[in-house]
Structure formats: structure tokens, C-alpha cells
PDB file of C-alpha atoms in Angstrom:
ATOM      1  CA  ASP L   1     -15.455   7.150  -4.388  1.00 70.00           C
ATOM      2  CA  VAL L   2     -11.976   8.675  -3.342  1.00 69.00           C
ATOM      3  CA  LYS L   3      -9.842  10.023  -5.943  1.00 91.00           C
ATOM      4  CA  VAL L   4      -6.014   9.989  -5.633  1.00 96.00           C
ATOM      5  CA  THR L   5      -3.806  11.175  -8.281  1.00 96.00           C
ATOM      6  CA  GLN L   6      -0.303  11.319  -9.561  1.00 96.00           C
ATOM      7  CA  SER L   7       1.592  13.519 -12.136  1.00 92.00           C
ATOM      8  CA  SER L   8       3.257  11.538 -14.261  1.00 92.00           C
ATOM      9  CA  ARG L   9       2.305   7.784 -14.780  1.00 94.00           C
ATOM     10  CA  TYR L  10       5.979   7.280 -15.964  1.00 96.00           C
ATOM     11  CA  LEU L  11       8.976   9.259 -15.948  1.00 97.00           C
ATOM     12  CA  VAL L  12      12.813   9.078 -17.002  1.00 97.00           C
ATOM     13  CA  LYS L  13      15.024  11.396 -15.486  1.00 97.00           C
ATOM     14  CA  ARG L  14      18.852  11.620 -15.937  1.00 97.00           C
ATOM     15  CA  THR L  15      21.269  10.969 -12.651  1.00 98.00           C
ATOM     16  CA  GLY L  16      21.850  14.250 -10.363  1.00 97.00           C
ATOM     17  CA  GLU L  17      18.246  15.621 -11.732  1.00 97.00           C
ATOM     18  CA  LYS L  18      15.786  17.337  -9.020  1.00 97.00           C
ATOM     19  CA  VAL L  19      12.490  15.654  -9.629  1.00 97.00           C
ATOM     20  CA  PHE L  20       9.046  16.446  -8.196  1.00 97.00           C
ATOM     21  CA  LEU L  21       6.260  13.901  -7.912  1.00 97.00           C
ATOM     22  CA  GLU L  22       2.894  15.391  -7.165  1.00 97.00           C
ATOM     23  CA  CYS L  23      -0.003  14.005  -5.542  1.00 97.00           C
ATOM     24  CA  VAL L  24      -2.979  15.346  -4.814  1.00 97.00           C
ATOM     25  CA  GLN L  25      -6.613  13.461  -2.907  1.00 96.00           C
ATOM     26  CA  ASP L  26     -10.113  14.864  -3.472  1.00 94.00           C
ATOM     27  CA  MET L  27     -11.496  13.430  -0.127  1.00 92.00           C
ATOM     28  CA  ASP L  28      -9.911  16.315   2.649  1.00 92.00           C
ATOM     29  CA  HIS L  29      -8.366  13.371   4.264  1.00 93.00           C
ATOM     30  CA  GLU L  30      -5.681  15.071   6.369  1.00 92.00           C
ATOM     31  CA  ASN L  31      -2.947  11.940   6.437  1.00 92.00           C
ATOM     32  CA  MET L  32      -1.000  11.688   3.012  1.00 95.00           C
ATOM     33  CA  PHE L  33       1.798   9.320   2.250  1.00 95.00           C
ATOM     34  CA  TRP L  34       4.952   8.522   0.102  1.00 97.00           C
ATOM     35  CA  TYR L  35       5.681   4.558  -0.448  1.00 96.00           C
ATOM     36  CA  ARG L  36       8.125   3.199  -2.766  1.00 97.00           C
ATOM     37  CA  GLN L  37       7.689  -0.454  -4.156  1.00 96.00           C
ATOM     38  CA  ASP L  38      10.646  -3.258  -5.008  1.00 94.00           C
ATOM     39  CA  PRO L  39      10.034  -6.437  -6.706  1.00 88.00           C
ATOM     40  CA  GLY L  40      10.897  -8.560  -3.345  1.00 84.00           C
ATOM     41  CA  LEU L  41      10.802  -5.836  -0.837  1.00 87.00           C
ATOM     42  CA  GLY L  42       7.205  -4.978  -0.995  1.00 87.00           C
ATOM     43  CA  LEU L  43       5.853  -1.124  -0.151  1.00 92.00           C
ATOM     44  CA  ARG L  44       8.498   0.984   1.924  1.00 93.00           C
ATOM     45  CA  LEU L  45       7.563   4.360   3.688  1.00 93.00           C
ATOM     46  CA  ILE L  46       9.499   7.083   2.480  1.00 95.00           C
ATOM     47  CA  TYR L  47       7.448  10.113   4.444  1.00 95.00           C
ATOM     48  CA  PHE L  48       3.820  10.712   5.479  1.00 93.00           C
ATOM     49  CA  SER L  49       2.441  14.083   6.238  1.00 94.00           C
ATOM     50  CA  TYR L  50      -0.888  14.437   8.695  1.00 91.00           C
ATOM     51  CA  ASP L  51      -1.479  17.882   8.090  1.00 91.00           C
ATOM     52  CA  VAL L  52      -0.630  21.068   6.037  1.00 93.00           C
ATOM     53  CA  LYS L  53       3.494  21.672   6.505  1.00 92.00           C
ATOM     54  CA  MET L  54       3.827  18.688   8.990  1.00 92.00           C
ATOM     55  CA  LYS L  55       6.170  16.412   7.862  1.00 93.00           C
ATOM     56  CA  GLU L  56       7.341  12.910   9.338  1.00 92.00           C
ATOM     57  CA  LYS L  57       9.977  10.354   7.995  1.00 93.00           C
ATOM     58  CA  GLY L  58       9.000   6.714   7.377  1.00 91.00           C
ATOM     59  CA  ASP L  59      11.435   4.298   6.893  1.00 89.00           C
ATOM     60  CA  ILE L  60      13.920   5.242   3.978  1.00 94.00           C
ATOM     61  CA  PRO L  61      13.759   9.168   3.925  1.00 96.00           C
ATOM     62  CA  GLU L  62      17.232   9.432   2.563  1.00 96.00           C
ATOM     63  CA  GLY L  63      17.528  11.289  -0.409  1.00 96.00           C
ATOM     64  CA  TYR L  64      13.978  12.487  -0.248  1.00 98.00           C
ATOM     65  CA  SER L  65      11.865  15.261   0.920  1.00 97.00           C
ATOM     66  CA  VAL L  66       8.586  16.385   0.664  1.00 97.00           C
ATOM     67  CA  SER L  67       6.338  19.439   0.861  1.00 97.00           C
ATOM     68  CA  ARG L  68       2.222  19.642   1.772  1.00 97.00           C
ATOM     69  CA  GLU L  69       1.942  23.522   1.643  1.00 96.00           C
ATOM     70  CA  LYS L  70      -2.206  22.911   0.755  1.00 96.00           C
ATOM     71  CA  LYS L  71      -4.336  20.051   2.453  1.00 96.00           C
ATOM     72  CA  GLU L  72      -5.228  18.323  -0.999  1.00 96.00           C
ATOM     73  CA  ARG L  73      -1.351  18.338  -2.145  1.00 97.00           C
ATOM     74  CA  PHE L  74       2.075  15.918  -1.305  1.00 97.00           C
ATOM     75  CA  SER L  75       5.032  16.330  -3.109  1.00 97.00           C
ATOM     76  CA  LEU L  76       7.527  13.833  -2.969  1.00 98.00           C
ATOM     77  CA  ILE L  77      11.184  15.577  -4.059  1.00 98.00           C
ATOM     78  CA  LEU L  78      14.372  13.759  -5.321  1.00 97.00           C
ATOM     79  CA  GLU L  79      16.963  16.525  -5.055  1.00 94.00           C
ATOM     80  CA  SER L  80      19.391  14.664  -6.535  1.00 97.00           C
ATOM     81  CA  ALA L  81      18.179  11.808  -8.737  1.00 97.00           C
ATOM     82  CA  SER L  82      20.272   8.349  -8.639  1.00 97.00           C
ATOM     83  CA  THR L  83      20.147   5.106 -10.324  1.00 97.00           C
ATOM     84  CA  ASN L  84      19.202   3.613  -6.922  1.00 97.00           C
ATOM     85  CA  GLN L  85      15.956   5.667  -6.709  1.00 98.00           C
ATOM     86  CA  THR L  86      14.751   3.608 -10.048  1.00 98.00           C
ATOM     87  CA  SER L  87      11.405   2.218  -8.294  1.00 97.00           C
ATOM     88  CA  MET L  88       7.548   2.478  -8.440  1.00 97.00           C
ATOM     89  CA  TYR L  89       6.403   5.853  -6.088  1.00 98.00           C
ATOM     90  CA  LEU L  90       3.121   5.525  -4.703  1.00 97.00           C
ATOM     91  CA  CYS L  91       1.146   7.725  -3.093  1.00 97.00           C
ATOM     92  CA  ALA L  92      -1.507   7.123  -0.530  1.00 96.00           C
ATOM     93  CA  SER L  93      -3.910   9.150   1.950  1.00 94.00           C
ATOM     94  CA  ARG L  94      -5.962   7.670   4.744  1.00 90.00           C
ATOM     95  CA  GLY L  95      -9.137   7.432   5.126  1.00 86.00           C
ATOM     96  CA  GLU L  96     -11.414   7.672   8.880  1.00 83.00           C
ATOM     97  CA  GLU L  97     -10.969   3.648   9.411  1.00 81.00           C
ATOM     98  CA  ASN L  98      -7.761   3.933   8.673  1.00 82.00           C
ATOM     99  CA  GLU L  99      -7.990   2.328   4.766  1.00 87.00           C
ATOM    100  CA  GLN L 100      -5.441   3.755   2.581  1.00 91.00           C
ATOM    101  CA  PHE L 101      -6.484   4.898  -0.950  1.00 94.00           C
ATOM    102  CA  PHE L 102      -3.679   4.631  -3.185  1.00 96.00           C
ATOM    103  CA  GLY L 103      -2.990   6.929  -6.879  1.00 97.00           C
ATOM    104  CA  PRO L 104      -1.964   5.095  -9.819  1.00 96.00           C
ATOM    105  CA  GLY L 105       1.610   5.139  -9.084  1.00 96.00           C
ATOM    106  CA  THR L 106       4.596   6.278 -10.736  1.00 97.00           C
ATOM    107  CA  ARG L 107       7.444   4.684 -12.295  1.00 96.00           C
ATOM    108  CA  LEU L 108      10.529   6.077 -12.322  1.00 97.00           C
ATOM    109  CA  THR L 109      13.663   5.229 -13.943  1.00 97.00           C
ATOM    110  CA  VAL L 110      16.531   7.411 -13.743  1.00 98.00           C
ATOM    111  CA  LEU L 111      19.170   6.645 -16.047  1.00 97.00           C
TER     112      LEU L 111
ATOM    113  CA  ARG D   1      11.283 -12.182  12.611  1.00 69.00           C
ATOM    114  CA  LYS D   2       9.626  -9.585  10.142  1.00 77.00           C
ATOM    115  CA  GLU D   3       6.622  -7.570  11.199  1.00 85.00           C
ATOM    116  CA  VAL D   4       3.951  -9.029   8.628  1.00 91.00           C
ATOM    117  CA  GLU D   5       5.050 -12.448   6.978  1.00 92.00           C
ATOM    118  CA  GLN D   6       2.949 -13.626   3.751  1.00 93.00           C
ATOM    119  CA  ASP D   7       3.924 -16.684   1.512  1.00 90.00           C
ATOM    120  CA  PRO D   8       4.726 -15.385  -1.770  1.00 88.00           C
ATOM    121  CA  GLY D   9       3.848 -17.771  -3.990  1.00 88.00           C
ATOM    122  CA  PRO D  10       2.581 -18.022  -6.664  1.00 93.00           C
ATOM    123  CA  PHE D  11      -0.453 -20.113  -5.754  1.00 94.00           C
ATOM    124  CA  ASN D  12      -1.396 -21.615  -9.235  1.00 96.00           C
ATOM    125  CA  VAL D  13      -5.165 -22.846  -9.232  1.00 97.00           C
ATOM    126  CA  PRO D  14      -7.934 -24.078 -11.518  1.00 97.00           C
ATOM    127  CA  GLU D  15     -11.056 -22.110 -12.196  1.00 97.00           C
ATOM    128  CA  GLY D  16     -13.958 -22.747  -9.533  1.00 97.00           C
ATOM    129  CA  ALA D  17     -11.266 -24.003  -6.855  1.00 97.00           C
ATOM    130  CA  THR D  18     -10.918 -22.589  -3.029  1.00 97.00           C
ATOM    131  CA  VAL D  19      -8.202 -20.343  -2.108  1.00 96.00           C
ATOM    132  CA  ALA D  20      -6.771 -19.579   0.820  1.00 95.00           C
ATOM    133  CA  PHE D  21      -3.719 -17.169   1.924  1.00 93.00           C
ATOM    134  CA  ASN D  22      -2.119 -16.672   5.525  1.00 94.00           C
ATOM    135  CA  CYS D  23      -0.519 -13.459   6.632  1.00 95.00           C
ATOM    136  CA  THR D  24       1.188 -13.327   9.974  1.00 95.00           C
ATOM    137  CA  TYR D  25       2.063 -10.501  11.631  1.00 92.00           C
ATOM    138  CA  SER D  26       4.694  -9.809  14.875  1.00 89.00           C
ATOM    139  CA  ASN D  27       2.909  -6.578  16.952  1.00 83.00           C
ATOM    140  CA  SER D  28       0.219  -7.981  19.455  1.00 81.00           C
ATOM    141  CA  ALA D  29      -0.328  -4.541  19.687  1.00 81.00           C
ATOM    142  CA  SER D  30      -1.972  -4.485  16.156  1.00 78.00           C
ATOM    143  CA  GLN D  31      -5.679  -3.523  15.856  1.00 79.00           C
ATOM    144  CA  SER D  32      -6.503  -2.733  12.023  1.00 87.00           C
ATOM    145  CA  PHE D  33      -6.419  -5.377   9.676  1.00 92.00           C
ATOM    146  CA  PHE D  34      -6.686  -5.031   5.891  1.00 94.00           C
ATOM    147  CA  TRP D  35      -6.346  -7.345   2.580  1.00 97.00           C
ATOM    148  CA  TYR D  36      -5.607  -5.438  -0.774  1.00 97.00           C
ATOM    149  CA  ARG D  37      -5.563  -7.001  -4.287  1.00 97.00           C
ATOM    150  CA  GLN D  38      -2.251  -5.664  -6.675  1.00 97.00           C
ATOM    151  CA  ASP D  39      -2.576  -6.158 -10.377  1.00 96.00           C
ATOM    152  CA  CYS D  40       0.380  -6.170 -11.912  1.00 92.00           C
ATOM    153  CA  ARG D  41       1.879  -2.408 -12.418  1.00 89.00           C
ATOM    154  CA  LYS D  42      -1.086  -0.955 -10.991  1.00 93.00           C
ATOM    155  CA  GLU D  43      -1.599   0.403  -7.372  1.00 95.00           C
ATOM    156  CA  PRO D  44      -2.373  -1.315  -4.965  1.00 96.00           C
ATOM    157  CA  LYS D  45      -6.812  -1.691  -3.881  1.00 95.00           C
ATOM    158  CA  LEU D  46      -8.602  -2.049  -0.368  1.00 94.00           C
ATOM    159  CA  LEU D  47     -10.261  -5.226  -0.781  1.00 96.00           C
ATOM    160  CA  MET D  48     -11.990  -5.657   2.405  1.00 95.00           C
ATOM    161  CA  SER D  49     -11.280  -4.677   6.157  1.00 92.00           C
ATOM    162  CA  VAL D  50     -11.040  -7.361   8.564  1.00 93.00           C
ATOM    163  CA  TYR D  51     -12.703  -7.955  12.185  1.00 86.00           C
ATOM    164  CA  SER D  52     -12.289  -9.584  15.070  1.00 86.00           C
ATOM    165  CA  SER D  53     -15.469 -11.749  14.427  1.00 87.00           C
ATOM    166  CA  GLY D  54     -14.599 -12.066  10.165  1.00 88.00           C
ATOM    167  CA  ASN D  55     -16.481 -10.906   7.473  1.00 92.00           C
ATOM    168  CA  GLU D  56     -17.810 -12.410   4.436  1.00 94.00           C
ATOM    169  CA  ASP D  57     -18.275 -10.022   0.690  1.00 94.00           C
ATOM    170  CA  GLY D  58     -19.710 -12.538  -1.980  1.00 96.00           C
ATOM    171  CA  ARG D  59     -16.800 -15.074  -2.274  1.00 97.00           C
ATOM    172  CA  PHE D  60     -14.434 -13.217   0.053  1.00 97.00           C
ATOM    173  CA  THR D  61     -14.066 -14.208   3.517  1.00 97.00           C
ATOM    174  CA  ALA D  62     -11.383 -12.865   5.906  1.00 96.00           C
ATOM    175  CA  GLN D  63     -10.850 -13.754   9.299  1.00 96.00           C
ATOM    176  CA  LEU D  64      -8.594 -12.823  12.416  1.00 95.00           C
ATOM    177  CA  ASN D  65      -6.815 -15.275  14.881  1.00 93.00           C
ATOM    178  CA  ARG D  66      -5.788 -12.817  17.598  1.00 92.00           C
ATOM    179  CA  ALA D  67      -4.035 -16.020  19.768  1.00 92.00           C
ATOM    180  CA  SER D  68      -2.068 -17.037  16.984  1.00 93.00           C
ATOM    181  CA  GLN D  69      -1.573 -13.504  15.207  1.00 93.00           C
ATOM    182  CA  TYR D  70      -2.473 -14.279  11.618  1.00 93.00           C
ATOM    183  CA  ILE D  71      -5.075 -13.013   9.410  1.00 95.00           C
ATOM    184  CA  SER D  72      -6.839 -15.372   6.624  1.00 96.00           C
ATOM    185  CA  LEU D  73      -8.466 -14.538   3.405  1.00 97.00           C
ATOM    186  CA  LEU D  74     -10.235 -17.056   1.452  1.00 97.00           C
ATOM    187  CA  ILE D  75     -11.545 -16.766  -1.934  1.00 97.00           C
ATOM    188  CA  ARG D  76     -14.072 -19.783  -3.482  1.00 98.00           C
ATOM    189  CA  ASP D  77     -15.251 -19.945  -6.899  1.00 98.00           C
ATOM    190  CA  SER D  78     -12.019 -18.948  -8.354  1.00 98.00           C
ATOM    191  CA  LYS D  79     -12.234 -16.561 -11.808  1.00 98.00           C
ATOM    192  CA  LEU D  80      -9.484 -15.842 -14.057  1.00 97.00           C
ATOM    193  CA  SER D  81     -10.410 -11.654 -12.896  1.00 97.00           C
ATOM    194  CA  ASP D  82      -9.157 -13.004  -9.410  1.00 98.00           C
ATOM    195  CA  SER D  83      -5.652 -13.679 -10.839  1.00 98.00           C
ATOM    196  CA  ALA D  84      -3.175 -10.657  -8.859  1.00 97.00           C
ATOM    197  CA  THR D  85      -1.358 -10.262  -5.839  1.00 96.00           C
ATOM    198  CA  TYR D  86      -3.266  -9.990  -2.593  1.00 97.00           C
ATOM    199  CA  LEU D  87      -1.063  -7.796  -0.018  1.00 96.00           C
ATOM    200  CA  CYS D  88      -2.196  -8.330   3.938  1.00 95.00           C
ATOM    201  CA  VAL D  89      -1.885  -4.637   5.870  1.00 93.00           C
ATOM    202  CA  VAL D  90      -1.255  -4.042   9.379  1.00 91.00           C
ATOM    203  CA  THR D  91      -1.719  -1.556  11.751  1.00 84.00           C
ATOM    204  CA  PRO D  92      -1.586  -0.893  15.774  1.00 72.00           C
ATOM    205  CA  TYR D  93      -4.169   1.283  16.460  1.00 62.00           C
ATOM    206  CA  SER D  94      -7.441   2.437  15.292  1.00 50.00           C
ATOM    207  CA  GLY D  95      -6.987   6.320  15.507  1.00 52.00           C
ATOM    208  CA  GLY D  96      -4.478   8.425  14.361  1.00 53.00           C
ATOM    209  CA  TYR D  97      -1.179   8.034  12.654  1.00 59.00           C
ATOM    210  CA  GLN D  98       0.093   4.815  12.907  1.00 64.00           C
ATOM    211  CA  LYS D  99       3.275   2.373  11.056  1.00 71.00           C
ATOM    212  CA  VAL D 100       1.144   0.682   8.638  1.00 82.00           C
ATOM    213  CA  THR D 101       3.095  -2.508   7.402  1.00 87.00           C
ATOM    214  CA  PHE D 102       2.469  -3.978   4.223  1.00 91.00           C
ATOM    215  CA  GLY D 103       3.349  -7.742   3.645  1.00 92.00           C
ATOM    216  CA  THR D 104       4.870  -8.411   0.376  1.00 92.00           C
ATOM    217  CA  GLY D 105       1.708 -10.301  -0.896  1.00 94.00           C
ATOM    218  CA  THR D 106       0.878 -13.830  -2.185  1.00 95.00           C
ATOM    219  CA  LYS D 107       0.976 -13.816  -5.773  1.00 95.00           C
ATOM    220  CA  LEU D 108      -2.566 -15.979  -7.271  1.00 97.00           C
ATOM    221  CA  GLN D 109      -2.791 -17.567 -11.122  1.00 97.00           C
ATOM    222  CA  VAL D 110      -6.198 -18.909 -11.605  1.00 97.00           C
ATOM    223  CA  ILE D 111      -5.764 -20.722 -14.537  1.00 96.00           C
ATOM    224  CA  PRO D 112      -8.824 -21.961 -17.171  1.00 95.00           C
TER     225      PRO D 112
END
């Protein structure tokens, strides 16, 4: 079974803090994704990566950056957290048949 | 028009009922289709892929109608444990990176 893990299930941060969310997958997948999920808006793609050190912006990249130094690890960085970044953050990796496997999510609250 | 549209529900059905959800998509070049299930405050999990010929997995049947650009999910003999939000997912190609589009989900509540 594919396993995608995320570093934290719950995080509380203050406005202006730098926040790191980490994601690790164990299936040697090339493609990894970061989404945020908000009520009524569904899943929105922030960034994705198709290889080590390669990244592409998704639909809502503003206020975020990413890092992929190793194939199995994809990190999302909030440079200066703001209250409108309070959300559920979901990492996923993509399998050979284009299906996505999600991590358990990180529920981030920015105060 | 949204790229992928689902009726948000909620669909409240009694145990044992049959329920069907539809999901319409706007990009006629879409080629990969999936249904995911998401429990409250959990991550989405792949329920099943949707193939052109339709496919069945136990009580679940998924179908694709390319002419009308929608996919459907049929659940027979509903169980309480089927209560969840069902997301449809559409991608334009079958290889390489493509923009994956998620519907906002249809909520199902199975009632005893």
C-alpha cells in the first residue's frame, strides 16, 4: 500500500511566523502535490512537483513556496503566515494510473 | 461553468437504499476519471477509477458518459458506513502531469 505521511496533524501558528509542512511518500512516485481544502471551495492546488528540484505553480501559489530536495519528500513553506491561510493542507503523490494518494492532512490555524 | 460540478447534497437515504450521484465535467479532452471518498476531517481516499466501459466493485458501480460529459456513482444496499462525502476527479490525459480537477463533493448520509 502507498503511504503518504505528513509531519503534523494539527498546527497553531501566529501571524507572520514561517511555517514548514512536510510530506513523505514511500512509493518512489515522481509527482507530488500540495492542496488546501476549505469548506465550499473544495481542493485547490497550491504547487506540484514532477521531479526532484522541479516545481510548478498550481492555482493558488501566492504566499507559499515549496522544496523538493529528495524524491520522497515535498515540503510546503508559508513564508509569513496570515489568518487567511488557516486551512486543511493535504499532500498527495500520483500513481502510475494517474490516481492520487493523500496524506492524512495538516489542519493549520493561524492566529 | 465550473470545470467539474457536483450536487453538494446532502443526500439522506435509509439503510438498504440505492443512491446515485452524478458529476459533470466541461473539458471534453478529459480522459481519467475517479471517485474518491472523504470522511469528516479525514483525507480523500480513492474509491474507484471510472473506465469507459463502466466498472463495478461490490455494491459500487461507476459509469462514464462521454457524450453528455458526466460520470456517475451508484451505491446499492447502502450501509451506515457509506456516510461520507464523495468527490469526483477529472484529468485531461492519461500520462504526464495534467491539471487534476476535483469536484467539491456530494455528501451522503445513510440513516438507520
